[in-house]
GROMACS .gro file of C-alpha atoms in nm:
model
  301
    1UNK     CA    1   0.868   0.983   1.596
    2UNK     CA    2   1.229   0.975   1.430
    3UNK     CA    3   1.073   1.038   1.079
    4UNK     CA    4   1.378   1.004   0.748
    5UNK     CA    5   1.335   1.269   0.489
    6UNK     CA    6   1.524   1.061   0.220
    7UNK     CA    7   1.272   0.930  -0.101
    8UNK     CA    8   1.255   0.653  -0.283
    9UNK     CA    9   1.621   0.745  -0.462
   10UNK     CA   10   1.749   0.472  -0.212
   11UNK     CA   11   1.631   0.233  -0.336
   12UNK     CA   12   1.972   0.234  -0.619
   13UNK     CA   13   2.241   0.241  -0.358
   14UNK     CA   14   2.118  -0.026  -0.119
   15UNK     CA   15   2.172  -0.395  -0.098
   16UNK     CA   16   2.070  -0.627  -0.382
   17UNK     CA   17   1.764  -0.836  -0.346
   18UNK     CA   18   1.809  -1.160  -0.514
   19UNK     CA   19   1.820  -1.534  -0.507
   20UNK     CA   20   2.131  -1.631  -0.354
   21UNK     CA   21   2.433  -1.719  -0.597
   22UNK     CA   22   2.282  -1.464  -0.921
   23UNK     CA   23   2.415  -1.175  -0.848
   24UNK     CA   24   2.774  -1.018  -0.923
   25UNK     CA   25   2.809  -0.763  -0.658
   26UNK     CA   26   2.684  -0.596  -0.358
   27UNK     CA   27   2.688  -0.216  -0.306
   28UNK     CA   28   2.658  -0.005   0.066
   29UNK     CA   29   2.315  -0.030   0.203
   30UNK     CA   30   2.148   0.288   0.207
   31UNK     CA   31   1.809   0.176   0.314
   32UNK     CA   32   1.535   0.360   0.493
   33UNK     CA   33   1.473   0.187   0.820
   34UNK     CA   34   1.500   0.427   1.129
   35UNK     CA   35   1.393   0.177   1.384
   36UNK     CA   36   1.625  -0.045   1.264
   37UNK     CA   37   1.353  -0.356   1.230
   38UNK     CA   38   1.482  -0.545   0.889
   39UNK     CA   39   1.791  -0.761   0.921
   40UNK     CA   40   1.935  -0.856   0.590
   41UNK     CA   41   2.061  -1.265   0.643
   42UNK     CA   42   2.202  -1.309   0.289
   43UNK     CA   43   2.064  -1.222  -0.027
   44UNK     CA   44   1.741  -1.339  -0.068
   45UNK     CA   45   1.654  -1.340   0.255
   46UNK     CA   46   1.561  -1.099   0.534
   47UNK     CA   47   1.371  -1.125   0.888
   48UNK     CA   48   1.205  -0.899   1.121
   49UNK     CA   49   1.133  -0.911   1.484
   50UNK     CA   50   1.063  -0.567   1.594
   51UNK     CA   51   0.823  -0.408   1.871
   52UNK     CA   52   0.685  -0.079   1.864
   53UNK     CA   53   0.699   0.060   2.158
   54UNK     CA   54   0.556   0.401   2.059
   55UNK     CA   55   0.173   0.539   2.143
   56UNK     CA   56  -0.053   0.638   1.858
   57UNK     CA   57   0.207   0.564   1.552
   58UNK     CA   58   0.276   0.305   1.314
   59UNK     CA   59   0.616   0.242   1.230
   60UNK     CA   60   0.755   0.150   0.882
   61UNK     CA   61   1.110  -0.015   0.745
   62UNK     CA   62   1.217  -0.038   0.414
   63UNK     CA   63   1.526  -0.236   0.311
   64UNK     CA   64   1.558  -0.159  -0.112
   65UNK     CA   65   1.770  -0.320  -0.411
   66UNK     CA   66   2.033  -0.246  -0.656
   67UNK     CA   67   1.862  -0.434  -0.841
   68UNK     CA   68   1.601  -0.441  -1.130
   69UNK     CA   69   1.346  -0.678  -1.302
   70UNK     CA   70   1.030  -0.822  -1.444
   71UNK     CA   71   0.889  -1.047  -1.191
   72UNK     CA   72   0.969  -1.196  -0.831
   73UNK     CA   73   0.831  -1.504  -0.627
   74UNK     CA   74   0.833  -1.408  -0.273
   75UNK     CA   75   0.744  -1.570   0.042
   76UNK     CA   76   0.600  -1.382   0.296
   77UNK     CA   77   0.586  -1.550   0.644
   78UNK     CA   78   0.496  -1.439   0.985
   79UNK     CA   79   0.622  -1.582   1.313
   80UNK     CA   80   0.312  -1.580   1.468
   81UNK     CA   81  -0.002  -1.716   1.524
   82UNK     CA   82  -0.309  -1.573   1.274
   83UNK     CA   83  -0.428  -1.284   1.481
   84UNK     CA   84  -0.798  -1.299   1.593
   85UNK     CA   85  -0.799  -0.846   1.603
   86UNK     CA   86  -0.931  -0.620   1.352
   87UNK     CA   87  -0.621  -0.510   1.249
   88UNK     CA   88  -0.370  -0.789   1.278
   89UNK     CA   89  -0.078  -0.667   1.421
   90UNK     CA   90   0.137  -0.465   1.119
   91UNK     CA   91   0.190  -0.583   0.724
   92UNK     CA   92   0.462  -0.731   0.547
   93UNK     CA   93   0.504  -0.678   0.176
   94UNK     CA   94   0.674  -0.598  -0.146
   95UNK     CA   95   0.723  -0.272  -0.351
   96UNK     CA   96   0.781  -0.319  -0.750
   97UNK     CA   97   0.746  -0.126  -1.035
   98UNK     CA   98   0.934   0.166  -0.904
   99UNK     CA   99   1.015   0.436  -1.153
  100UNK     CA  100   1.175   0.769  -1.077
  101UNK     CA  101   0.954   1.098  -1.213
  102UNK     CA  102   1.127   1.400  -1.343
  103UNK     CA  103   1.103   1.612  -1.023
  104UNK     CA  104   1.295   1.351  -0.794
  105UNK     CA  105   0.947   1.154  -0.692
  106UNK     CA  106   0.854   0.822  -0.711
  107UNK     CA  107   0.593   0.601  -0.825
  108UNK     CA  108   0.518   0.255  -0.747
  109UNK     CA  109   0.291  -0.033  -0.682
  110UNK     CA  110   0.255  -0.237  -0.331
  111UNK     CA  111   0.159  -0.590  -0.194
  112UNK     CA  112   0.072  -0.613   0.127
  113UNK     CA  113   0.000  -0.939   0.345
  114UNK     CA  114  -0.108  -0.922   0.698
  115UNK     CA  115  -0.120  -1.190   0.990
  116UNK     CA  116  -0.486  -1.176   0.987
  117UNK     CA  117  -0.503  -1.332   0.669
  118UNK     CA  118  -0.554  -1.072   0.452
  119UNK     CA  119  -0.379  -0.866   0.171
  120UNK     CA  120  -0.411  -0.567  -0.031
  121UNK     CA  121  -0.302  -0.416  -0.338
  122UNK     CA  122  -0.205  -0.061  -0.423
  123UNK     CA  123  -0.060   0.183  -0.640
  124UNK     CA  124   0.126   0.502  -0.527
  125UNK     CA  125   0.245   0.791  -0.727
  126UNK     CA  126   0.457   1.136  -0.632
  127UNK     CA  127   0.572   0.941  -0.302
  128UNK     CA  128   0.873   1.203  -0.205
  129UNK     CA  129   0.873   1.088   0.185
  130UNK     CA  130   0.890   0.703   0.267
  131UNK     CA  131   0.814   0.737   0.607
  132UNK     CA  132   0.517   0.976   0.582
  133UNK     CA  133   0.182   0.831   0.694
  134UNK     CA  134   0.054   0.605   0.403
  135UNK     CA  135   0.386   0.717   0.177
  136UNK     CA  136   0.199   1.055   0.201
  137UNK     CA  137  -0.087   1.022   0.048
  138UNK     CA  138  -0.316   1.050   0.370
  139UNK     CA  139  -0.687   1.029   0.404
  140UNK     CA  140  -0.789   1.259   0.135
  141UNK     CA  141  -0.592   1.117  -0.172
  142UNK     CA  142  -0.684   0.750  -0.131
  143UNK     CA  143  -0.923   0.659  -0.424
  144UNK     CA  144  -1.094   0.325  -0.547
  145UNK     CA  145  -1.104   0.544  -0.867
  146UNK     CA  146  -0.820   0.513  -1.109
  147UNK     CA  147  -0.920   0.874  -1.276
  148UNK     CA  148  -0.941   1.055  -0.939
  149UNK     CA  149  -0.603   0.893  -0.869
  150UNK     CA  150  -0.486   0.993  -1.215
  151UNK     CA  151  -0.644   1.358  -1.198
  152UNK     CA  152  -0.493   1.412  -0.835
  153UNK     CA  153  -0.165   1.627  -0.891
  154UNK     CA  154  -0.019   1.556  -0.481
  155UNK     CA  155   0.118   1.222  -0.354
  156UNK     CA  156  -0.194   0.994  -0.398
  157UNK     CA  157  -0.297   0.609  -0.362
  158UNK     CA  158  -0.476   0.442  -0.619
  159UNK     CA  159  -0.664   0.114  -0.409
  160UNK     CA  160  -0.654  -0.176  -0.654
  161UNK     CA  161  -0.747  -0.400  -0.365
  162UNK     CA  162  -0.803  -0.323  -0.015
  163UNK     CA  163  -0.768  -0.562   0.279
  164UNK     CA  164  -0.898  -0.874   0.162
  165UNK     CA  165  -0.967  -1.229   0.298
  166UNK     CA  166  -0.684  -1.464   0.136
  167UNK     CA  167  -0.821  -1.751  -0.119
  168UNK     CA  168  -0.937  -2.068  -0.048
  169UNK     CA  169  -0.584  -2.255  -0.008
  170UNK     CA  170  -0.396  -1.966  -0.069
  171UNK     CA  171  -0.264  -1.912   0.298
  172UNK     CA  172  -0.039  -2.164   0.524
  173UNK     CA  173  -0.138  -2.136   0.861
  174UNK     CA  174   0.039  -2.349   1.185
  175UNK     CA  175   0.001  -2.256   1.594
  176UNK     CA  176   0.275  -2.030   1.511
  177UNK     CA  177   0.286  -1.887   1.102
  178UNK     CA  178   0.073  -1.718   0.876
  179UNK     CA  179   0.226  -1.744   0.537
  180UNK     CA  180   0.156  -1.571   0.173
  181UNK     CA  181   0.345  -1.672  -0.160
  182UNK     CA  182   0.290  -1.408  -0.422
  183UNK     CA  183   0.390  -1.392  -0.786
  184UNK     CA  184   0.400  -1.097  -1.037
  185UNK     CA  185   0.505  -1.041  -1.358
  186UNK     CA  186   0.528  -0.783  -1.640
  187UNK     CA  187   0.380  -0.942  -1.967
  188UNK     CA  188   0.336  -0.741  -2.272
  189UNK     CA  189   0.147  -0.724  -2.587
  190UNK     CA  190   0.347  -0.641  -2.876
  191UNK     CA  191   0.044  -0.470  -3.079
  192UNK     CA  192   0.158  -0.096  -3.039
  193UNK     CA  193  -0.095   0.173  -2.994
  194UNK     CA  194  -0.118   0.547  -2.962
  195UNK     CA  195  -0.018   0.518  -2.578
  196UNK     CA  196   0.262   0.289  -2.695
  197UNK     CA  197   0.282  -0.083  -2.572
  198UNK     CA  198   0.043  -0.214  -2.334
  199UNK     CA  199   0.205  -0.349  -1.995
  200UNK     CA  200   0.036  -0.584  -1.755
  201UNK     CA  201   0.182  -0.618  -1.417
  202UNK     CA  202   0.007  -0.991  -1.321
  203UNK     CA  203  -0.024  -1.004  -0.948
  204UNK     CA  204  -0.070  -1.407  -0.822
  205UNK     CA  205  -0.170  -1.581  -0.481
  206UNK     CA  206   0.006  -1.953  -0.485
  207UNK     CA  207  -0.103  -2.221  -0.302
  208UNK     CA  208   0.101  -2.135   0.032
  209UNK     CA  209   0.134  -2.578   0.117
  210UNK     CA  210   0.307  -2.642  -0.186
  211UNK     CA  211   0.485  -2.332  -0.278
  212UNK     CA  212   0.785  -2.368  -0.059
  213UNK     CA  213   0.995  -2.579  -0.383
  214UNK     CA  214   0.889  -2.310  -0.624
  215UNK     CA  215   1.131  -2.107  -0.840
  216UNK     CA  216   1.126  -1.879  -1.125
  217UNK     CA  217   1.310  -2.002  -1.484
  218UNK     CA  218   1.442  -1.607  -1.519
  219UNK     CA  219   1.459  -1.631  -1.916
  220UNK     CA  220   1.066  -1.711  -1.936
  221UNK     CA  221   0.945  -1.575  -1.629
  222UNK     CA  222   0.785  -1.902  -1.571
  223UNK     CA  223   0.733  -2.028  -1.224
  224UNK     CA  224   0.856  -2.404  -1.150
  225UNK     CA  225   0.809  -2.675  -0.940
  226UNK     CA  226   1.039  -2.891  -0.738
  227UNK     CA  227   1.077  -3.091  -1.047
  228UNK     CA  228   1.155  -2.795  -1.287
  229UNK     CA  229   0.806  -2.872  -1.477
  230UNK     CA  230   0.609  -2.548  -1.516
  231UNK     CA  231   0.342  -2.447  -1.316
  232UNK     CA  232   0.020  -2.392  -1.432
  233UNK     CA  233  -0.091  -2.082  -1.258
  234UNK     CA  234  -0.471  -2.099  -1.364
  235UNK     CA  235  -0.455  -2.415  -1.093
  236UNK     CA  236  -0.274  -2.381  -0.878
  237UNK     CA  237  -0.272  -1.961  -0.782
  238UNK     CA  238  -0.529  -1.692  -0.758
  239UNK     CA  239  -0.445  -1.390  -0.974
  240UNK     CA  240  -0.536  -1.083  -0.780
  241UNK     CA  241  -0.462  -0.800  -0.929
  242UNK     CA  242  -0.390  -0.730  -1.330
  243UNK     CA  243  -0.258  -0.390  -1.357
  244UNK     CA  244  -0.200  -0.204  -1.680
  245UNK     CA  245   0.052   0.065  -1.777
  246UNK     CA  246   0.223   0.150  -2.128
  247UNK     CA  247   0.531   0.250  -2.224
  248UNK     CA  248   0.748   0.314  -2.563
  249UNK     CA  249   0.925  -0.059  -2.532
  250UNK     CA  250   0.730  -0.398  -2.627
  251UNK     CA  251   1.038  -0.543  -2.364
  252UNK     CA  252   0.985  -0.673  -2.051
  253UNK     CA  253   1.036  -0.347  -1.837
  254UNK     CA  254   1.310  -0.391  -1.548
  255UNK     CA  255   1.234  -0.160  -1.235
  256UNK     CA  256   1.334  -0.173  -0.927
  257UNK     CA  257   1.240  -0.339  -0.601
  258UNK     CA  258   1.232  -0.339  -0.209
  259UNK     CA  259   1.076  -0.563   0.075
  260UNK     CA  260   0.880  -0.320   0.353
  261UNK     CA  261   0.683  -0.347   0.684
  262UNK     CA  262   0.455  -0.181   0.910
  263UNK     CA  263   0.438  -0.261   1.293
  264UNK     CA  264   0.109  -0.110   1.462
  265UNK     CA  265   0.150   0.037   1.804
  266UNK     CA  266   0.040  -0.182   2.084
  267UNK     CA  267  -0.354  -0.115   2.179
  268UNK     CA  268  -0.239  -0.098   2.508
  269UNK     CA  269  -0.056   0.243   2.445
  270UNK     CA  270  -0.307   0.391   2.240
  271UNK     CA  271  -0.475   0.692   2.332
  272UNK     CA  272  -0.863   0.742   2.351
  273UNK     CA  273  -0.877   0.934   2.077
  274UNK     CA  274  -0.657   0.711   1.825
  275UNK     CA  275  -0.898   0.529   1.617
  276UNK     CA  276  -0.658   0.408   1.321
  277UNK     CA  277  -0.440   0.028   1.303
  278UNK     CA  278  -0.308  -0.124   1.651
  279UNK     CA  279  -0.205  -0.496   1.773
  280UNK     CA  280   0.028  -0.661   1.986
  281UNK     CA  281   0.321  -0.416   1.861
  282UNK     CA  282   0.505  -0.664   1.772
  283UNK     CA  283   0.588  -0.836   1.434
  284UNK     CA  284   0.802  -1.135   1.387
  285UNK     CA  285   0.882  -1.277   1.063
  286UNK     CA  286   1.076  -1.301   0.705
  287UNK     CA  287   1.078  -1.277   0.365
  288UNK     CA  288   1.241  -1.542   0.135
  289UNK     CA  289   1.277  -1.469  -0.256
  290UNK     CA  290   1.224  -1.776  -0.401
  291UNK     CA  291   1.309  -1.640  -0.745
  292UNK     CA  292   1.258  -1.309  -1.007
  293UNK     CA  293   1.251  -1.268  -1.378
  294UNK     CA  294   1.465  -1.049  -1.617
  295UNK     CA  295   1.706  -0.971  -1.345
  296UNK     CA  296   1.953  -0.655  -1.418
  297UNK     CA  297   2.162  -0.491  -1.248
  298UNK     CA  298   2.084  -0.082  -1.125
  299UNK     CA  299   2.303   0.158  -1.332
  300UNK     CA  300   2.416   0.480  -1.107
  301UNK     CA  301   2.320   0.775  -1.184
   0.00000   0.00000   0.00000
């Protein structure tokens, strides 16, 4: 397996990530995709259609930003019929909240949407090699615990959600899609504490049949409808995940972004003795940013 040693650092020379039209300008991709499976169309939108061909290995793409904010509304679509396997057949999703640690590592949080129908929710911290088995954290520093997570020194997972059925309503399904719509957002409260200013990462489900027209008003951070009237999340999404962090600022914090997949090898190269995700080896699909929140450009270091 072609394996890149680069981290997360390129994620601020790659292409920006945005609604079409609200950007200035575009800098040199410098994305971590060895097998080549993410095709950037235009801005805010990007397709795969990949097959892994190899035995016993799951094979990951990133394509990152130049880009930072506070929020995103992404659609998350497969070209393919919900899968009827354990596994599906590899994940689409989104990586936010990236921040940049003093020795060069990364930290980070994930959503992940699969075309079984499920999703799942992580955080990662110390990540210093993308396309190590789960960003290097492995089987023995994945914890459902946020203290073991925070007392583990290495590269380590914190599960905020594993793979979970969607919501009632909250997947679009057709012979030949499986589609998520998910929301977050960084909202703050302004009390300051001893750690500083409480930060809440809101992580939302929308309903997938009528979240198509949806955009974001970037000032607010509020999502719209087709009309430009405000939607009211409590109705009509699920939040799934409400994830806490503080920092010295009571401002929305800006960090940085990226779209990512995983295609599982095909069961019918599997060894005997592999016993971890496999499919049809092939994943077909696309990501469409429907709109993001306190956009800002990345400065260069």
């Amino acid at each position: 397996m072609k394996l890149s040693k680069k981290i997360l650092a390129a994620f601020s020379v790659a292409a920006m990530l945005v609604v079409a039209g609200s950007f200035t300008a575009c800098k040199d991709e410098d994305d971590d995709d060895p097998y080549e499976m993410i095709t950037k169309v235009n801005s805010s939108y990007y397709t795969i259609n990949h097959t892994n061909t190899d035995a016993d290995t799951v094979q990951r793409g990133y394509k990152s930003t130049s880009f930072k904010h506070a929020g995103a509304l992404v659609d998350i679509t497969f070209n393919s019929a919900k899968s009827t396997g354990t596994y599906g057949d590899g994940v689409m999703g989104v990586i936010f909240g990236l921040e940049s640690n003093d020795d060069g590592s990364k930290n980070f949080y994930v959503f992940g949407a699969r075309n079984k129908g499920d999703y799942y929710v992580s955080k990662y911290k110390n990540v210093t090699d993308l396309q190590a088995a789960n960003f290097g954290a492995g089987d023995g520093h994945q914890f459902s615990d946020e203290n073991d997570f925070t007392a583990d020194d290495n590269t380590a997972e914190y599960e905020i959600k594993t793979f979970t059925d969607a919501p009632s309503g909250k997947l679009k399904t057709s012979a030949d899609s499986v589609s998520f719509t998910v929301f977050y957002k960084d909202t703050v409260d302004e009390t300051e504490t001893d750690d500083g200013y409480k930060h809440t990462y809101k992580v939302y489900l929308l309903d997938a049949n009528t979240a198509s027209a949806y955009t974001v008003k970037d000032g607010t951070g509020d999502v719209l409808d087709g009309d430009k009237n405000v939607v009211d999340l409590d109705s009509a999404a699920e939040e799934i995940a409400s994830i806490d962090y503080y920092t010295d600022s009571k401002s929305f914090t800006q960090r940085q972004f990226a779209i990512y997949a995983n295609v599982y090898p095909n069961s019918d190269n599997c060894t005997e003795t592999y016993n971890k995700a496999r499919g049809t080896g092939t994943v077909k699909g696309y990501w469409k940013v429907q709109g993001d929140f306190k956009h800002a450009d990345v400065v260069e270091d």
